[in-house]
Amino acid sequence: MADSRPFEEVVALLKKILRKHGYSEAVSSILAANCAAAQRDGSTSHGVFRIPNYISTIQSGYVSGTVEPRVEDVAPGFIRADSGNGFAQVALAKARSLLEQKAKANGIAILAIRNSHHLGALYLDIEDFAEKGFIALAFVNSMAVVAPPEAHSPVYGTNPMAFAAPREGAAPLVFDQASSSMAHGDLQVARREGRRLPSGCAIDSKGIETTDPAQALEGGALLTFGGHKGASIALMVELLCAALAGADFSYEVDWSTTPGAKSARTGQTIILIDPNTGGAGLAPFPMRVNDLVSALRAAGQRRIPGDRRLARRSPQGDGTVSISREEWESLVDMT
Ligand code: NDP
Ligand code: PYC
């Protein structure tokens, strides 16, 4: 049975848990709001389900919950950040206004974060930019749990990319998708709920296709979505987040000496574009987004990316969060 709880009540509880387990006031605020927002939007694989991961990772000593990220203004359109082995969202919060200023001044700007962790839903990092009129792209790599085509062992992370574009008179158009057949979080949920996987999603430890989530999780791997096409997206995400940002590739992540660690130390890259740049006389970008969405609906597409997420939000925006009583009670037990 699920109850609806005020967003702020959920944030306050999550923050209390994170504070108790060693995250600083500032870091706890950011991560609690992130988790509560994912839960509110029905992105449950990165909602309150992740709180035990945040706890076991800090308990393992693998992540820093208190470090202050370092933001470097390295070129007119380029910012680098060193998360100092903390969560990427904290570095993004520090770099956010500089990134906006640079995108406004140059038409485009990039933020490359290294030495960082990410256990959240990626769209939450960029949705606000599109609300302010920017086009935003985000990429993050994680731990090696995804096998490339024809391979028998994992190399890539689940490596999502998210895209957000402003619309005229409507919430931004946002998509956010892993480059794997499914998010690792959803694989864990499938095991927990005793569900089989759709075929073509995963392999076992011998490289043979399996629909058993336990076999995929224990020595097996997920596959990329769309075969070699998803694999190329995963490859691009690795290069943008690890090679460009100066972070580890997913296959280089080593948490063997910190049992309990659940968030990989990798990188994240965000690209911001000001669609108004040099656009005098052109049709405004947000109107053109609306044109395309209208054409899709007219052609018969009933579900546009973001429809489910927005429908889950209450009409008040930051309204209520649906959370099962058992989950709530287990969170209360963690305080
Ligand atoms: P989904 O496959 O559930 O959804 C991907 C995108 O497609 C969403 O924008 C979704 O919109 C849209 N969509 C889904 N179904 C349809 C449909 N039938 N028609 C039209 N659009 C559709 O996402 P994933 O499982 O790939 O990823 C889930 C979450 O996991 C993401 O938020 C991602 O950031 C996160 N993740 C985080 C990682 C990390 O390292 N931090 C790693 C991997 C994943 P809508 O939102 O409206 O459903
Ligand atoms: O769900 O694939 C995932 C994931 C990896 C890191 C954080 N979430």
Coordinates of C-alpha atoms and ligand atoms in Angstrom, one line a residue:
M1 CA 0.0 0.0 0.0
A2 CA 1.4 3.4 -1.1
D3 CA 0.9 6.7 0.8
S4 CA 1.2 10.2 -0.7
R5 CA 3.6 12.3 1.4
P6 CA 4.6 15.9 1.0
F7 CA 7.8 16.4 -1.0
E8 CA 9.4 18.4 1.8
E9 CA 8.6 15.7 4.4
V10 CA 10.3 13.0 2.2
V11 CA 13.3 15.3 1.7
A12 CA 13.6 16.0 5.4
L13 CA 13.6 12.3 6.3
L14 CA 16.1 11.3 3.6
K15 CA 18.4 14.2 4.7
K16 CA 18.2 13.1 8.3
I17 CA 19.3 9.6 7.2
L18 CA 22.2 10.9 5.1
R19 CA 23.3 13.3 7.8
K20 CA 23.3 10.4 10.4
H21 CA 25.6 8.4 8.1
G22 CA 28.2 11.0 7.6
Y23 CA 27.2 13.2 4.6
S24 CA 27.6 16.9 5.2
E25 CA 24.6 19.3 5.5
A26 CA 25.1 20.6 2.0
V27 CA 25.7 17.2 0.4
S28 CA 22.7 15.6 2.3
S29 CA 20.4 18.4 1.1
I30 CA 21.3 17.9 -2.6
L31 CA 21.2 14.1 -2.5
A32 CA 17.9 14.0 -0.5
A33 CA 16.2 16.4 -2.9
N34 CA 17.4 14.3 -5.9
C35 CA 16.2 11.0 -4.5
A36 CA 12.8 12.4 -3.4
A37 CA 12.3 14.0 -6.9
A38 CA 13.0 10.7 -8.7
Q39 CA 10.6 9.0 -6.4
R40 CA 8.0 11.7 -6.9
D41 CA 8.3 11.3 -10.7
G42 CA 8.0 7.5 -10.6
S43 CA 11.7 7.0 -11.5
T44 CA 11.8 4.5 -8.7
S45 CA 15.0 2.8 -9.7
H46 CA 16.7 6.0 -8.5
G47 CA 14.3 7.0 -5.8
V48 CA 14.3 6.1 -2.1
F49 CA 15.4 2.5 -3.2
R50 CA 18.9 4.0 -3.5
I51 CA 19.2 5.2 0.1
P52 CA 20.8 2.0 1.4
N53 CA 23.3 2.3 -1.5
Y54 CA 24.3 5.8 -0.4
I55 CA 24.7 4.5 3.2
S56 CA 26.7 1.4 2.4
T57 CA 29.0 3.4 0.0
I58 CA 29.9 5.9 2.6
Q59 CA 30.3 3.2 5.2
S60 CA 32.7 1.4 2.9
G61 CA 35.0 4.4 2.9
Y62 CA 34.9 4.6 -0.9
V63 CA 33.2 7.9 -1.3
S64 CA 33.6 11.3 0.5
G65 CA 30.4 12.7 1.9
T66 CA 31.9 16.0 3.0
V67 CA 34.4 17.2 0.4
E68 CA 34.0 20.6 -1.3
P69 CA 34.3 20.2 -5.1
R70 CA 36.8 22.3 -7.0
V71 CA 35.5 24.2 -10.1
E72 CA 38.0 25.5 -12.7
D73 CA 37.1 28.1 -15.3
V74 CA 39.5 26.8 -18.0
A75 CA 38.3 28.4 -21.2
P76 CA 35.5 30.7 -22.5
G77 CA 33.2 27.7 -23.1
F78 CA 34.8 25.1 -20.8
I79 CA 34.6 24.4 -17.1
R80 CA 36.3 21.5 -15.4
A81 CA 35.4 20.3 -11.9
D82 CA 37.0 17.9 -9.6
S83 CA 34.4 16.4 -7.3
G84 CA 37.1 15.3 -4.8
N85 CA 35.6 11.8 -4.7
G86 CA 32.2 13.2 -3.8
F87 CA 28.9 13.1 -5.7
A88 CA 28.8 14.8 -9.1
Q89 CA 25.5 16.7 -8.3
V90 CA 27.4 18.7 -5.7
A91 CA 30.0 19.8 -8.2
L92 CA 27.2 20.6 -10.7
A93 CA 25.4 22.8 -8.0
K94 CA 28.6 24.7 -7.5
A95 CA 29.3 25.2 -11.3
R96 CA 25.7 25.7 -12.4
S97 CA 25.6 29.5 -12.6
L98 CA 29.0 29.8 -14.3
L99 CA 27.9 27.2 -16.9
E100 CA 24.8 29.3 -17.6
Q101 CA 26.8 32.5 -17.9
K102 CA 29.2 30.8 -20.3
A103 CA 26.5 29.3 -22.5
K104 CA 24.8 32.7 -22.7
A105 CA 28.1 34.4 -23.6
N106 CA 29.4 31.9 -26.1
G107 CA 26.3 30.1 -27.3
I108 CA 27.6 26.8 -25.9
A109 CA 29.5 25.7 -22.8
I110 CA 30.6 22.4 -21.4
L111 CA 31.2 21.2 -17.8
A112 CA 33.4 18.1 -17.4
I113 CA 33.3 16.6 -13.9
R114 CA 35.9 14.0 -12.8
N115 CA 36.5 12.0 -9.6
S116 CA 32.8 11.9 -9.1
H117 CA 29.9 9.5 -8.2
H118 CA 26.4 9.4 -9.4
L119 CA 23.5 7.2 -8.2
G120 CA 20.7 9.4 -9.4
A121 CA 18.3 9.9 -12.4
L122 CA 20.2 12.0 -14.9
Y123 CA 17.4 14.2 -16.2
L124 CA 17.2 15.8 -12.7
D125 CA 20.6 17.4 -13.4
I126 CA 19.4 19.3 -16.5
E127 CA 15.7 19.8 -16.4
D128 CA 16.1 23.2 -14.7
F129 CA 18.4 24.4 -17.5
A130 CA 15.6 23.8 -20.1
E131 CA 13.2 25.6 -17.8
K132 CA 15.5 28.7 -18.2
G133 CA 15.5 28.4 -22.0
F134 CA 18.7 26.3 -22.6
I135 CA 19.1 23.1 -24.5
A136 CA 21.0 20.6 -22.2
L137 CA 22.7 17.3 -22.7
A138 CA 24.1 15.2 -19.9
F139 CA 26.2 12.0 -19.8
V140 CA 27.5 9.8 -16.9
N141 CA 29.5 6.6 -16.9
S142 CA 29.3 4.1 -14.1
M143 CA 30.6 0.6 -13.2
A144 CA 31.2 -2.1 -15.8
V145 CA 28.0 -4.1 -16.0
V146 CA 27.2 -4.0 -19.7
A147 CA 28.8 -6.2 -22.3
P148 CA 29.5 -4.9 -25.8
P149 CA 28.1 -6.9 -28.8
E150 CA 29.6 -10.3 -29.2
A151 CA 31.5 -10.0 -25.9
H152 CA 31.1 -12.3 -22.9
S153 CA 32.1 -9.9 -20.2
P154 CA 31.1 -6.3 -19.2
V155 CA 33.2 -3.2 -20.3
Y156 CA 30.6 -0.4 -20.3
G157 CA 28.5 1.2 -17.5
T158 CA 24.8 1.5 -18.1
N159 CA 25.9 5.0 -19.3
P160 CA 22.8 7.1 -19.6
M161 CA 22.4 10.2 -21.6
A162 CA 19.7 12.8 -21.0
F163 CA 18.4 15.6 -23.2
A164 CA 16.3 18.6 -22.2
A165 CA 14.8 21.2 -24.5
P166 CA 12.6 24.3 -23.7
R167 CA 9.0 24.4 -25.0
E168 CA 6.7 27.3 -25.4
G169 CA 4.0 27.3 -22.8
A170 CA 4.8 23.7 -21.6
A171 CA 7.2 21.9 -19.4
P172 CA 10.5 21.1 -21.1
L173 CA 10.8 18.1 -23.4
V174 CA 13.1 15.7 -21.7
F175 CA 14.4 12.2 -22.3
D176 CA 16.7 10.2 -20.2
Q177 CA 17.8 6.7 -21.1
A178 CA 20.5 4.2 -20.2
S179 CA 22.5 2.9 -23.2
S180 CA 21.9 -0.6 -21.7
S181 CA 18.8 -2.7 -22.3
M182 CA 17.7 -1.6 -18.8
A183 CA 19.1 0.3 -15.9
H184 CA 21.0 -1.7 -13.4
G185 CA 18.6 -0.4 -10.7
D186 CA 15.7 -2.0 -12.6
L187 CA 17.7 -5.2 -12.9
Q188 CA 18.0 -5.2 -9.1
V189 CA 14.3 -4.4 -8.7
A190 CA 13.5 -7.3 -11.0
R191 CA 15.5 -9.7 -8.8
R192 CA 13.9 -8.3 -5.7
E193 CA 10.4 -8.7 -7.1
G194 CA 11.1 -12.2 -8.5
R195 CA 10.4 -11.1 -12.2
R196 CA 12.1 -12.6 -15.3
L197 CA 13.8 -10.3 -17.7
P198 CA 12.6 -9.8 -21.3
S199 CA 14.7 -11.8 -23.7
G200 CA 17.7 -10.0 -25.3
C201 CA 18.5 -8.0 -22.1
A202 CA 21.3 -9.9 -20.4
I203 CA 23.8 -12.7 -20.4
D204 CA 25.1 -15.0 -17.7
S205 CA 28.7 -15.5 -16.6
K206 CA 29.4 -17.7 -19.6
G207 CA 28.1 -15.1 -22.1
I208 CA 24.9 -17.0 -22.7
E209 CA 21.6 -15.1 -22.9
T210 CA 19.6 -15.3 -19.7
T211 CA 16.2 -14.0 -18.5
D212 CA 17.2 -14.6 -14.8
P213 CA 18.2 -11.3 -13.1
A214 CA 20.3 -13.2 -10.5
Q215 CA 22.4 -14.7 -13.2
A216 CA 22.9 -11.3 -14.9
L217 CA 23.8 -9.8 -11.5
E218 CA 26.1 -12.6 -10.4
G219 CA 29.0 -12.7 -12.9
G220 CA 26.8 -11.9 -16.0
A221 CA 26.1 -8.6 -17.7
L222 CA 23.4 -6.5 -19.2
L223 CA 23.4 -6.0 -23.0
T224 CA 23.2 -2.6 -24.8
F225 CA 19.9 -1.5 -26.2
G226 CA 19.5 -1.9 -29.9
G227 CA 22.7 -4.0 -30.2
H228 CA 25.7 -2.2 -31.8
K229 CA 23.7 1.1 -31.9
G230 CA 23.3 1.3 -28.2
A231 CA 26.9 0.1 -27.8
S232 CA 28.1 3.2 -29.8
I233 CA 26.2 5.5 -27.4
A234 CA 27.8 3.7 -24.5
L235 CA 31.2 4.1 -26.1
M236 CA 30.6 7.9 -26.6
V237 CA 29.4 8.3 -23.0
E238 CA 32.6 6.6 -21.8
L239 CA 34.8 8.9 -23.9
L240 CA 32.9 12.1 -22.9
C241 CA 32.8 11.3 -19.2
A242 CA 36.1 9.4 -18.7
A243 CA 38.6 10.3 -21.4
L244 CA 37.5 14.0 -21.8
A245 CA 36.8 14.7 -18.1
G246 CA 39.9 12.9 -16.8
A247 CA 38.0 10.2 -15.0
D248 CA 38.1 6.4 -14.9
F249 CA 36.4 4.3 -17.6
S250 CA 33.7 2.1 -16.2
Y251 CA 36.0 -1.0 -16.6
E252 CA 38.7 0.7 -14.6
V253 CA 36.5 1.2 -11.5
D254 CA 38.0 -0.8 -8.7
W255 CA 36.1 -1.1 -5.4
S256 CA 37.6 -4.4 -4.5
T257 CA 39.2 -3.0 -1.3
T258 CA 36.0 -1.2 -0.2
P259 CA 33.3 -3.9 0.1
G260 CA 29.8 -2.4 0.3
A261 CA 30.6 0.4 -2.2
K262 CA 27.8 0.8 -4.7
S263 CA 28.5 4.0 -6.5
A264 CA 31.4 4.1 -9.0
R265 CA 34.0 6.8 -9.0
T266 CA 33.9 8.0 -12.7
G267 CA 32.9 11.3 -14.5
Q268 CA 30.0 13.3 -15.8
T269 CA 29.8 15.7 -18.7
I270 CA 27.1 18.4 -19.3
I271 CA 26.7 20.5 -22.5
L272 CA 24.6 23.6 -22.4
I273 CA 23.4 25.5 -25.6
D274 CA 21.7 28.8 -25.8
P275 CA 19.3 28.4 -28.7
N276 CA 18.9 32.1 -29.1
T277 CA 22.5 32.6 -30.2
G278 CA 22.6 34.4 -33.5
G279 CA 19.0 33.4 -34.0
A280 CA 17.5 36.8 -34.8
G281 CA 14.9 36.4 -37.5
L282 CA 14.7 32.6 -37.0
A283 CA 11.6 30.9 -35.5
P284 CA 12.1 30.6 -31.7
F285 CA 13.5 27.3 -30.7
P286 CA 10.8 26.5 -28.1
M287 CA 8.1 27.0 -30.7
R288 CA 9.9 24.6 -33.1
V289 CA 10.0 22.0 -30.3
N290 CA 6.2 22.4 -30.0
D291 CA 5.8 22.0 -33.8
L292 CA 7.7 18.7 -33.7
V293 CA 5.8 17.4 -30.7
S294 CA 2.5 18.3 -32.4
A295 CA 3.6 16.5 -35.5
L296 CA 4.4 13.4 -33.5
R297 CA 1.1 13.4 -31.8
A298 CA -0.8 14.0 -35.1
A299 CA 1.1 11.0 -36.6
G300 CA -0.3 8.9 -33.7
Q301 CA 2.5 8.8 -31.1
R302 CA 0.6 8.7 -27.9
R303 CA 3.5 8.8 -25.5
I304 CA 6.2 11.4 -25.9
P305 CA 9.3 11.1 -23.7
G306 CA 8.6 12.8 -20.4
D307 CA 4.8 12.2 -20.5
R308 CA 4.9 9.5 -17.8
R309 CA 7.2 11.5 -15.6
L310 CA 5.1 14.7 -15.8
A311 CA 1.9 12.8 -15.2
R312 CA 3.3 11.3 -12.0
R313 CA 4.0 14.8 -10.7
S314 CA 1.2 16.4 -8.8
P315 CA -0.3 19.5 -10.3
Q316 CA 1.5 21.6 -7.7
G317 CA 4.9 20.6 -9.1
D318 CA 6.8 19.8 -6.0
G319 CA 3.8 18.2 -4.5
T320 CA 3.4 14.7 -3.2
V321 CA 5.6 11.6 -3.3
S322 CA 4.1 8.2 -3.5
I323 CA 5.9 5.8 -1.2
S324 CA 4.9 2.4 0.1
R325 CA 4.3 2.1 3.9
E326 CA 7.0 -0.6 4.2
E327 CA 9.5 1.6 2.4
W328 CA 8.7 4.5 4.6
E329 CA 9.0 2.4 7.7
S330 CA 12.3 1.0 6.6
L331 CA 13.6 4.6 6.0
V332 CA 12.4 5.7 9.4
D333 CA 14.4 2.8 10.9
M334 CA 17.5 4.2 9.2
T335 CA 17.3 7.5 11.2
Ligands
NDP1 P1 13.4 4.2 -19.6 O1 13.7 3.1 -20.6 O2 12.4 3.9 -18.5 O3 13.0 5.5 -20.3 C1 13.9 6.1 -21.2 C2 13.2 7.4 -21.8 O4 12.2 7.0 -22.7 C3 12.5 8.3 -20.8 O5 12.7 9.6 -21.2 C4 11.1 7.9 -20.9 O6 10.2 8.9 -20.6 C5 11.0 7.5 -22.4 N1 10.0 6.4 -22.7 C6 9.9 5.2 -22.0 N2 9.0 4.5 -22.6 C7 8.5 5.2 -23.6 C8 7.5 4.9 -24.6 N3 6.8 3.8 -24.6 N4 7.2 5.9 -25.5 C9 7.9 7.1 -25.5 N5 8.9 7.4 -24.6 C10 9.2 6.5 -23.7 O7 14.8 4.6 -18.9 P2 16.0 3.7 -18.4 O8 15.6 2.5 -17.8 O9 17.0 3.6 -19.6 O10 16.7 4.7 -17.3 C11 16.0 4.9 -16.1 C12 16.7 5.9 -15.2 O11 17.9 5.3 -14.8 C13 17.1 7.2 -15.9 O12 16.6 8.3 -15.2 C14 18.6 7.2 -15.9 O13 19.2 8.5 -15.8 C15 18.9 6.3 -14.7 N6 20.2 5.8 -14.8 C16 21.2 6.3 -14.0 C17 22.5 5.9 -14.1 C18 23.6 6.5 -13.3 O14 24.7 6.2 -13.5 N7 23.3 7.5 -12.4 C19 22.8 4.7 -14.9 C20 21.7 4.2 -15.7 C21 20.5 4.7 -15.6 P3 9.4 9.0 -19.2 O15 10.5 9.5 -18.2 O16 8.3 9.9 -19.3 O17 9.1 7.6 -18.8
PYC2 O1 20.7 2.0 -12.6 O2 22.2 1.5 -14.1 C1 21.9 2.0 -13.0 C2 22.8 2.9 -12.3 C3 24.2 2.8 -12.3 C4 24.6 3.7 -11.4 C5 23.6 4.4 -10.9 N1 22.5 3.8 -11.4

